[in-house]
Amino acid sequence: TYQYDDGISNITFGPPSSFAQFGDIDMLWGNYFFAEPGGMTIETIEFGLGELSPGGNVSVWVFNDPDNDADPTNAVPIFNLTTTAQDLGFDFNSVDITPTGVDGGFFVAIGHLAVLDNSGGSPDYPSPGRFDPDARADRSWFFYDSDIPENDLASSGFFTRMDGPQVPIPGAFAIRAIGVPAPSAAGMLALAGLAAVRRRR
């Protein structure tokens, strides 16, 4: 399991009310991990959430980072799906994904459209991003835009690492990736050889 949180992810965040002039805000937040040597196959994504906009839909993303520099702004999406999720407090939503191979640096993120609510007389956004303020913050990132450009995160209207100067409380997101070691080339050849022997018999 790839994770930074300790299970006590007791702070949530969303766009600040100063963004109200832009209307609804697309959010993406996630953790950057390094795969174990030999690569991994990610099979499950777990994530904690705070308050969601109506509908509760989130998008689950896995990105590959070609330069492995712990910065996902040039990472390339290799998997995504949309699913319904909910605020479970300290518990995690768990989504089984299509097995996705990663090698080197990879970024696992959750996306949600934060719908502006003016019903209370002042602009307010939900706070879907749940994080652990006691965990390392230098591997967690978030992005805001009217429409997140997932194929070019660097062009998002706003983004920062969770230890950046604009972040009032640093921490790591409650997002985890669960996987198994990728099959080695030698192992694949051995399996192919065994299959060939069985066929000959």
Coordinates of N, CA and C in Angstrom, one line a residue:
T1 N 0.8 -1.2 0.0 CA 0.0 0.0 0.0 C 0.9 1.2 0.0
Y2 N 0.6 2.1 -0.9 CA 1.3 3.4 -1.0 C 0.5 4.4 -0.3
Q3 N 1.0 5.1 0.7 CA 0.3 6.0 1.5 C 1.2 6.9 2.3
Y4 N 0.7 8.1 2.7 CA 1.4 9.0 3.6 C 0.6 9.3 4.8
D5 N -0.7 9.2 4.8 CA -1.5 9.5 5.9 C -1.4 8.3 6.9
D6 N -1.8 8.7 8.2 CA -1.8 7.6 9.2 C -3.2 7.2 9.6
G7 N -4.2 7.6 8.8 CA -5.6 7.2 9.1 C -6.3 8.3 9.8
I8 N -5.7 9.3 10.4 CA -6.3 10.4 11.1 C -6.3 11.6 10.2
S9 N -7.1 11.6 9.1 CA -7.1 12.7 8.2 C -8.3 13.6 8.6
N10 N -8.0 14.5 9.5 CA -9.1 15.2 10.1 C -9.3 16.7 9.6
I11 N -8.8 17.0 8.5 CA -9.0 18.3 7.9 C -9.4 18.2 6.5
T12 N -10.4 19.0 6.1 CA -10.9 19.0 4.7 C -10.7 20.4 4.1
F13 N -10.7 20.4 2.8 CA -10.5 21.7 2.1 C -11.2 21.7 0.8
G14 N -11.5 22.9 0.4 CA -12.1 23.2 -0.9 C -11.7 24.5 -1.4
P15 N -12.2 25.0 -2.5 CA -11.8 26.3 -3.0 C -12.2 27.4 -2.1
P16 N -11.4 28.5 -1.9 CA -11.8 29.6 -1.1 C -12.9 30.4 -1.6
S17 N -13.6 31.1 -0.8 CA -14.8 31.9 -1.3 C -14.3 33.0 -2.2
S18 N -13.1 33.4 -2.2 CA -12.6 34.4 -3.1 C -12.7 33.9 -4.6
F19 N -12.8 32.6 -4.8 CA -12.9 32.1 -6.2 C -14.4 32.2 -6.7
A20 N -15.3 32.7 -5.9 CA -16.7 32.7 -6.3 C -17.0 33.5 -7.6
Q21 N -16.1 34.4 -7.9 CA -16.3 35.2 -9.2 C -16.2 34.3 -10.4
F22 N -15.5 33.1 -10.2 CA -15.3 32.2 -11.3 C -16.4 31.1 -11.4
G23 N -17.3 31.1 -10.4 CA -18.4 30.1 -10.5 C -17.9 28.7 -10.0
D24 N -18.5 27.7 -10.5 CA -18.1 26.3 -10.1 C -16.6 26.1 -10.4
I25 N -15.9 25.4 -9.5 CA -14.5 25.1 -9.7 C -14.2 23.6 -9.8
D26 N -13.5 23.2 -10.8 CA -13.0 21.9 -10.9 C -11.8 21.7 -10.1
M27 N -11.8 20.6 -9.2 CA -10.7 20.4 -8.3 C -10.0 19.0 -8.7
L28 N -8.7 19.0 -8.5 CA -8.0 17.7 -8.6 C -6.9 17.7 -7.5
W29 N -6.9 16.7 -6.7 CA -5.9 16.6 -5.6 C -5.4 15.2 -5.5
G30 N -4.1 15.1 -5.1 CA -3.5 13.7 -5.1 C -2.1 13.6 -4.5
N31 N -1.6 12.4 -4.5 CA -0.3 12.1 -3.9 C 0.6 11.6 -5.0
Y32 N 1.8 12.0 -4.9 CA 2.9 11.5 -5.8 C 3.7 10.4 -5.1
F33 N 3.8 9.2 -5.7 CA 4.5 8.1 -5.1 C 5.6 7.6 -6.1
F34 N 6.5 6.8 -5.5 CA 7.5 6.2 -6.3 C 7.3 4.7 -6.2
A35 N 7.2 4.0 -7.4 CA 7.0 2.6 -7.4 C 8.2 1.8 -6.9
E36 N 8.0 0.7 -6.4 CA 9.1 -0.2 -6.0 C 9.9 -0.6 -7.2
P37 N 11.2 -0.8 -7.1 CA 12.0 -1.3 -8.2 C 11.3 -2.5 -8.9
G38 N 11.4 -2.4 -10.3 CA 10.7 -3.5 -11.1 C 9.3 -3.1 -11.4
G39 N 8.8 -2.0 -10.8 CA 7.4 -1.6 -11.2 C 6.3 -2.3 -10.4
M40 N 5.1 -1.7 -10.5 CA 4.0 -2.2 -9.7 C 2.8 -2.2 -10.6
T41 N 1.8 -3.0 -10.3 CA 0.5 -3.0 -10.9 C -0.5 -2.5 -9.9
I42 N -1.0 -1.3 -10.1 CA -2.0 -0.8 -9.2 C -3.4 -1.4 -9.5
E43 N -4.0 -1.9 -8.4 CA -5.3 -2.6 -8.6 C -6.4 -1.9 -7.8
T44 N -6.1 -1.1 -6.8 CA -7.2 -0.5 -5.9 C -6.7 0.9 -5.5
I45 N -7.6 1.9 -5.5 CA -7.4 3.2 -5.0 C -8.3 3.4 -3.9
E46 N -7.8 3.9 -2.7 CA -8.6 4.2 -1.6 C -8.4 5.7 -1.3
F47 N -9.5 6.4 -0.9 CA -9.5 7.8 -0.6 C -10.5 8.2 0.4
G48 N -10.1 9.1 1.3 CA -11.0 9.8 2.2 C -11.6 11.0 1.6
L49 N -12.8 11.4 2.0 CA -13.4 12.6 1.4 C -14.1 13.4 2.5
G50 N -14.2 14.7 2.2 CA -15.1 15.6 3.0 C -16.4 15.8 2.3
E51 N -16.9 17.0 2.5 CA -18.2 17.3 1.9 C -18.1 17.4 0.4
L52 N -19.1 16.8 -0.3 CA -19.2 16.8 -1.7 C -20.3 17.6 -2.2
S53 N -20.2 18.1 -3.5 CA -21.3 18.7 -4.1 C -22.4 17.7 -4.4
P54 N -23.7 18.1 -4.7 CA -24.7 17.2 -5.0 C -24.4 16.2 -6.1
G55 N -24.7 14.9 -5.8 CA -24.4 13.8 -6.8 C -23.3 13.0 -6.3
G56 N -22.3 13.6 -5.6 CA -21.2 12.8 -5.0 C -20.3 12.1 -6.0
N57 N -20.3 12.6 -7.3 CA -19.4 12.0 -8.3 C -18.0 12.5 -8.1
V58 N -17.0 11.6 -8.2 CA -15.6 11.9 -8.2 C -15.0 11.2 -9.4
S59 N -13.9 11.7 -9.8 CA -13.1 11.0 -10.9 C -11.8 10.5 -10.2
V60 N -11.4 9.3 -10.6 CA -10.2 8.6 -10.0 C -9.2 8.6 -11.1
W61 N -8.0 9.1 -10.9 CA -6.9 9.2 -11.9 C -5.6 8.5 -11.4
V62 N -4.9 7.9 -12.4 CA -3.5 7.5 -12.2 C -2.7 8.2 -13.3
F63 N -1.6 8.8 -13.0 CA -0.8 9.5 -14.0 C 0.6 8.9 -13.9
N64 N 1.3 8.8 -15.0 CA 2.7 8.4 -15.1 C 3.5 9.7 -15.3
D65 N 4.6 9.8 -14.5 CA 5.5 11.0 -14.6 C 6.7 10.6 -15.4
P66 N 6.9 11.1 -16.6 CA 8.0 10.7 -17.4 C 9.4 11.0 -16.9
D67 N 9.5 12.1 -16.0 CA 10.9 12.4 -15.6 C 11.1 12.1 -14.1
N68 N 10.1 11.5 -13.4 CA 10.3 11.0 -12.1 C 10.8 12.0 -11.1
D69 N 10.4 13.3 -11.2 CA 11.0 14.3 -10.4 C 10.1 14.8 -9.2
A70 N 9.1 13.9 -8.8 CA 8.2 14.2 -7.7 C 7.3 15.5 -8.0
D71 N 7.2 15.9 -9.2 CA 6.4 17.0 -9.7 C 5.4 16.5 -10.7
P72 N 4.1 16.4 -10.5 CA 3.2 15.8 -11.4 C 2.7 16.8 -12.5
T73 N 3.2 18.0 -12.6 CA 2.6 18.9 -13.5 C 2.8 18.5 -15.0
N74 N 3.8 17.7 -15.3 CA 3.9 17.2 -16.6 C 3.6 15.7 -16.7
A75 N 2.9 15.2 -15.7 CA 2.5 13.8 -15.7 C 1.4 13.5 -16.8
V76 N 1.4 12.2 -17.2 CA 0.5 11.8 -18.3 C -0.6 10.9 -17.8
P77 N -1.9 11.1 -18.0 CA -2.9 10.2 -17.5 C -2.8 8.9 -18.1
I78 N -2.9 7.8 -17.3 CA -2.9 6.4 -17.9 C -4.1 5.7 -17.4
F79 N -4.9 6.2 -16.5 CA -6.1 5.6 -16.1 C -7.1 6.6 -15.5
N80 N -8.4 6.5 -15.8 CA -9.4 7.3 -15.1 C -10.7 6.6 -15.2
L81 N -11.5 6.9 -14.1 CA -12.9 6.5 -14.1 C -13.7 7.5 -13.3
T82 N -15.0 7.5 -13.5 CA -15.9 8.3 -12.6 C -16.8 7.4 -11.8
T83 N -16.9 7.7 -10.5 CA -17.7 6.9 -9.6 C -18.4 7.7 -8.6
T84 N -19.3 7.2 -7.9 CA -20.0 7.9 -6.8 C -19.3 7.5 -5.5
A85 N -19.1 8.5 -4.7 CA -18.4 8.3 -3.4 C -19.0 9.2 -2.4
Q86 N -18.5 9.1 -1.1 CA -19.2 9.8 0.0 C -18.2 10.1 1.1
D87 N -18.6 11.1 1.9 CA -17.8 11.4 3.1 C -18.1 10.3 4.1
L88 N -17.0 9.5 4.4 CA -17.1 8.4 5.4 C -16.3 8.8 6.7
G89 N -16.1 10.1 6.9 CA -15.3 10.4 8.1 C -13.8 9.9 7.9
F90 N -13.3 9.2 8.9 CA -11.9 8.7 8.7 C -11.9 7.4 7.9
D91 N -13.0 6.8 7.5 CA -13.0 5.6 6.7 C -12.7 6.0 5.2
F92 N -12.4 5.0 4.4 CA -12.0 5.3 3.0 C -12.9 4.7 2.1
N93 N -13.2 5.4 1.0 CA -13.8 4.9 -0.2 C -12.8 4.0 -0.9
S94 N -13.2 2.9 -1.4 CA -12.3 1.9 -2.1 C -12.8 1.6 -3.4
V95 N -12.0 1.8 -4.5 CA -12.4 1.5 -5.8 C -11.4 0.6 -6.5
D96 N -11.8 -0.6 -6.9 CA -11.0 -1.5 -7.7 C -10.9 -0.9 -9.1
I97 N -9.7 -0.8 -9.7 CA -9.5 -0.2 -11.0 C -9.0 -1.3 -11.9
T98 N -9.0 -1.0 -13.2 CA -8.4 -1.9 -14.2 C -6.9 -1.9 -13.8
P99 N -6.3 -3.1 -13.7 CA -4.9 -3.2 -13.3 C -4.0 -2.3 -14.2
T100 N -3.3 -1.4 -13.5 CA -2.6 -0.3 -14.2 C -1.1 -0.4 -13.8
G101 N -0.2 -0.6 -14.8 CA 1.2 -0.7 -14.5 C 1.8 0.7 -14.3
V102 N 2.7 0.8 -13.3 CA 3.4 2.0 -13.0 C 4.9 1.7 -12.8
D103 N 5.8 2.6 -13.1 CA 7.2 2.4 -13.0 C 7.8 3.7 -12.7
G104 N 8.6 3.9 -11.7 CA 9.2 5.2 -11.3 C 8.1 6.0 -10.6
G105 N 8.1 7.3 -10.9 CA 7.1 8.2 -10.3 C 5.7 8.1 -10.9
F106 N 4.7 8.1 -10.0 CA 3.3 8.1 -10.5 C 2.5 9.0 -9.5
F107 N 1.4 9.5 -10.0 CA 0.6 10.4 -9.3 C -0.9 9.9 -9.3
V108 N -1.4 9.7 -8.1 CA -2.8 9.2 -7.9 C -3.6 10.4 -7.4
A109 N -4.7 10.7 -8.1 CA -5.5 11.9 -7.8 C -7.0 11.6 -7.9
I110 N -7.7 12.5 -7.2 CA -9.2 12.5 -7.1 C -9.6 13.8 -7.7
G111 N -10.7 13.8 -8.5 CA -11.2 15.0 -9.1 C -12.7 15.2 -8.7
H112 N -13.1 16.4 -8.5 CA -14.5 16.7 -8.1 C -14.8 18.1 -8.5
L113 N -16.0 18.3 -9.1 CA -16.5 19.6 -9.4 C -17.2 20.3 -8.2
A114 N -16.5 21.3 -7.6 CA -17.0 22.0 -6.5 C -18.1 23.0 -6.9
V115 N -19.3 22.8 -6.6 CA -20.4 23.6 -7.1 C -20.7 24.7 -6.1
L116 N -20.6 26.0 -6.6 CA -20.8 27.1 -5.7 C -22.2 27.2 -5.1
D117 N -22.3 27.4 -3.9 CA -23.6 27.5 -3.2 C -23.8 28.9 -2.6
N118 N -24.8 29.6 -3.0 CA -25.1 30.9 -2.4 C -26.3 30.9 -1.6
S119 N -26.9 29.8 -1.3 CA -28.1 29.7 -0.5 C -28.1 30.3 0.9
G120 N -26.9 30.3 1.5 CA -26.8 30.8 2.8 C -26.5 32.3 2.9
G121 N -26.6 33.0 1.7 CA -26.4 34.4 1.7 C -25.0 34.8 1.4
S122 N -24.0 33.9 1.4 CA -22.7 34.2 1.1 C -22.1 33.0 0.3
P123 N -21.2 33.3 -0.6 CA -20.7 32.2 -1.5 C -19.9 31.1 -0.6
D124 N -20.2 29.9 -1.0 CA -19.6 28.8 -0.2 C -19.4 27.6 -1.1
Y125 N -18.2 27.0 -1.0 CA -17.9 25.8 -1.7 C -17.8 24.6 -0.8
P126 N -18.1 23.4 -1.3 CA -17.8 22.2 -0.4 C -16.4 22.0 -0.2
S127 N -16.0 21.1 0.7 CA -14.6 20.9 1.1 C -14.4 19.4 0.9
P128 N -14.2 18.9 -0.3 CA -14.1 17.4 -0.5 C -12.7 16.8 -0.2
G129 N -11.6 17.7 -0.2 CA -10.3 17.1 -0.1 C -10.0 16.8 1.4
R130 N -9.8 15.6 1.8 CA -9.5 15.3 3.2 C -8.0 15.0 3.3
F131 N -7.3 15.5 4.3 CA -5.9 15.3 4.5 C -5.5 15.2 5.9
D132 N -4.3 14.7 6.1 CA -3.6 14.4 7.4 C -2.6 15.5 7.6
P133 N -2.8 16.4 8.6 CA -1.8 17.5 8.8 C -0.5 17.1 9.4
D134 N -0.5 15.8 9.9 CA 0.8 15.4 10.5 C 1.6 14.5 9.6
A135 N 1.2 14.4 8.3 CA 2.0 13.6 7.3 C 2.8 14.5 6.4
R136 N 3.8 14.0 5.7 CA 4.6 14.8 4.9 C 3.8 15.4 3.8
A137 N 4.1 16.7 3.5 CA 3.3 17.5 2.6 C 3.9 17.7 1.3
D138 N 5.2 17.3 1.1 CA 5.9 17.6 -0.1 C 5.6 16.6 -1.2
R139 N 4.7 15.7 -1.0 CA 4.4 14.8 -2.1 C 2.9 14.9 -2.5
S140 N 2.2 15.8 -1.9 CA 0.8 16.1 -2.2 C 0.6 17.4 -2.9
W141 N -0.3 17.3 -4.0 CA -0.5 18.5 -4.8 C -2.0 18.7 -5.0
F142 N -2.4 19.9 -5.3 CA -3.8 20.1 -5.7 C -3.9 21.2 -6.8
F143 N -5.0 21.1 -7.6 CA -5.1 21.9 -8.8 C -6.6 22.4 -8.8
Y144 N -6.7 23.7 -9.2 CA -8.0 24.3 -9.4 C -8.1 24.9 -10.8
D145 N -9.3 24.8 -11.4 CA -9.5 25.5 -12.7 C -11.0 25.4 -13.0
S146 N -11.5 26.1 -14.0 CA -12.9 26.0 -14.4 C -13.1 24.6 -15.1
D147 N -12.0 24.1 -15.6 CA -12.1 22.7 -16.2 C -10.6 22.2 -16.2
I148 N -10.3 21.3 -15.3 CA -9.0 20.8 -15.1 C -8.5 20.2 -16.4
P149 N -7.3 20.7 -16.9 CA -6.8 20.1 -18.2 C -5.9 18.9 -17.8
E150 N -6.5 17.7 -17.6 CA -5.8 16.5 -17.1 C -4.6 16.1 -18.0
N151 N -4.7 16.5 -19.3 CA -3.6 16.1 -20.2 C -2.4 17.2 -20.1
D152 N -2.6 18.2 -19.4 CA -1.6 19.3 -19.2 C -1.8 20.0 -17.9
L153 N -1.5 19.3 -16.8 CA -1.8 19.8 -15.5 C -1.1 21.2 -15.2
A154 N 0.1 21.4 -15.9 CA 0.8 22.6 -15.7 C 0.1 23.8 -16.2
S155 N -0.9 23.6 -17.0 CA -1.7 24.8 -17.5 C -2.9 25.1 -16.7
S156 N -3.1 24.4 -15.6 CA -4.2 24.7 -14.7 C -4.1 26.1 -14.2
G157 N -5.3 26.7 -13.9 CA -5.4 28.1 -13.4 C -4.6 28.3 -12.1
F158 N -4.7 27.3 -11.2 CA -4.0 27.4 -10.0 C -3.5 26.0 -9.5
F159 N -2.3 25.9 -9.0 CA -1.9 24.6 -8.5 C -0.7 24.9 -7.5
T160 N -0.6 24.0 -6.5 CA 0.5 24.1 -5.6 C 0.7 22.8 -4.9
R161 N 1.9 22.6 -4.4 CA 2.2 21.5 -3.5 C 1.6 21.8 -2.1
M162 N 1.4 20.8 -1.3 CA 0.7 21.0 0.0 C 1.6 21.6 1.1
D163 N 2.8 22.0 0.7 CA 3.7 22.7 1.6 C 4.0 24.1 1.0
G164 N 3.2 24.5 0.0 CA 3.5 25.8 -0.6 C 3.1 27.0 0.2
P165 N 3.5 28.2 -0.1 CA 3.3 29.4 0.7 C 1.8 29.7 0.8
Q166 N 1.0 29.3 -0.2 CA -0.5 29.6 -0.2 C -1.3 28.7 0.7
V167 N -0.6 27.6 1.2 CA -1.4 26.6 2.0 C -1.3 26.9 3.5
P168 N -2.5 27.2 4.1 CA -2.4 27.6 5.5 C -2.1 26.4 6.4
I169 N -2.5 25.2 6.1 CA -2.2 24.0 6.9 C -1.6 22.9 6.0
P170 N -0.3 22.7 6.0 CA 0.2 21.6 5.2 C -0.2 20.2 5.6
G171 N 0.0 19.3 4.7 CA -0.3 17.9 5.1 C -0.4 17.0 3.8
A172 N -0.7 15.7 4.0 CA -0.8 14.8 2.9 C -2.2 14.3 2.8
F173 N -2.6 14.1 1.5 CA -4.0 13.7 1.3 C -4.2 12.3 1.7
A174 N -5.5 12.0 2.1 CA -5.9 10.7 2.4 C -6.2 9.9 1.1
I175 N -5.2 9.6 0.4 CA -5.3 8.9 -0.9 C -4.2 7.8 -0.9
R176 N -4.6 6.6 -1.2 CA -3.7 5.5 -1.2 C -3.8 4.6 -2.5
A177 N -2.8 4.0 -2.8 CA -2.7 3.1 -4.0 C -2.3 1.8 -3.5
I178 N -3.0 0.7 -3.9 CA -2.7 -0.6 -3.5 C -2.4 -1.4 -4.8
G179 N -1.2 -2.1 -4.8 CA -0.8 -2.8 -5.9 C 0.0 -4.1 -5.6
V180 N 0.4 -4.7 -6.7 CA 1.2 -6.0 -6.6 C 2.5 -5.7 -7.5
P181 N 3.6 -6.4 -7.2 CA 4.8 -6.3 -8.0 C 4.4 -6.6 -9.5
A182 N 5.0 -5.8 -10.4 CA 4.8 -6.2 -11.8 C 5.6 -7.4 -12.1
P183 N 5.0 -8.3 -13.0 CA 5.7 -9.5 -13.4 C 7.1 -9.1 -14.0
S184 N 8.1 -9.8 -13.6 CA 9.4 -9.5 -14.2 C 9.5 -10.1 -15.6
A185 N 10.4 -9.6 -16.4 CA 10.6 -10.2 -17.8 C 11.1 -11.6 -17.7
A186 N 12.0 -11.9 -16.7 CA 12.4 -13.3 -16.5 C 11.3 -14.2 -16.1
G187 N 10.4 -13.7 -15.2 CA 9.3 -14.5 -14.8 C 8.3 -14.8 -15.9
M188 N 8.1 -13.8 -16.8 CA 7.2 -14.0 -17.9 C 7.8 -15.0 -18.9
L189 N 9.1 -14.9 -19.1 CA 9.8 -15.9 -20.0 C 9.7 -17.3 -19.4
A190 N 9.8 -17.4 -18.1 CA 9.7 -18.7 -17.5 C 8.3 -19.3 -17.6
L191 N 7.3 -18.5 -17.4 CA 5.9 -18.9 -17.6 C 5.7 -19.3 -19.0
A192 N 6.2 -18.6 -20.0 CA 6.0 -18.9 -21.4 C 6.7 -20.3 -21.7
G193 N 7.9 -20.5 -21.1 CA 8.6 -21.8 -21.3 C 7.8 -22.9 -20.7
L194 N 7.3 -22.7 -19.5 CA 6.5 -23.8 -18.9 C 5.2 -24.1 -19.7
A195 N 4.6 -23.1 -20.3 CA 3.4 -23.3 -21.1 C 3.8 -24.1 -22.4
A196 N 5.0 -23.8 -22.9 CA 5.4 -24.5 -24.1 C 5.7 -26.0 -23.8
V197 N 6.3 -26.2 -22.7 CA 6.6 -27.6 -22.3 C 5.3 -28.4 -22.1
R198 N 4.3 -27.7 -21.5 CA 3.0 -28.4 -21.3 C 2.4 -28.7 -22.6
R199 N 2.5 -27.8 -23.5 CA 1.8 -28.0 -24.8 C 2.5 -29.2 -25.5
R200 N 3.8 -29.3 -25.4 CA 4.6 -30.4 -26.1 C 4.2 -31.8 -25.5
R201 N 3.8 -31.8 -24.2 CA 3.4 -33.0 -23.5 C 2.0 -33.4 -24.0

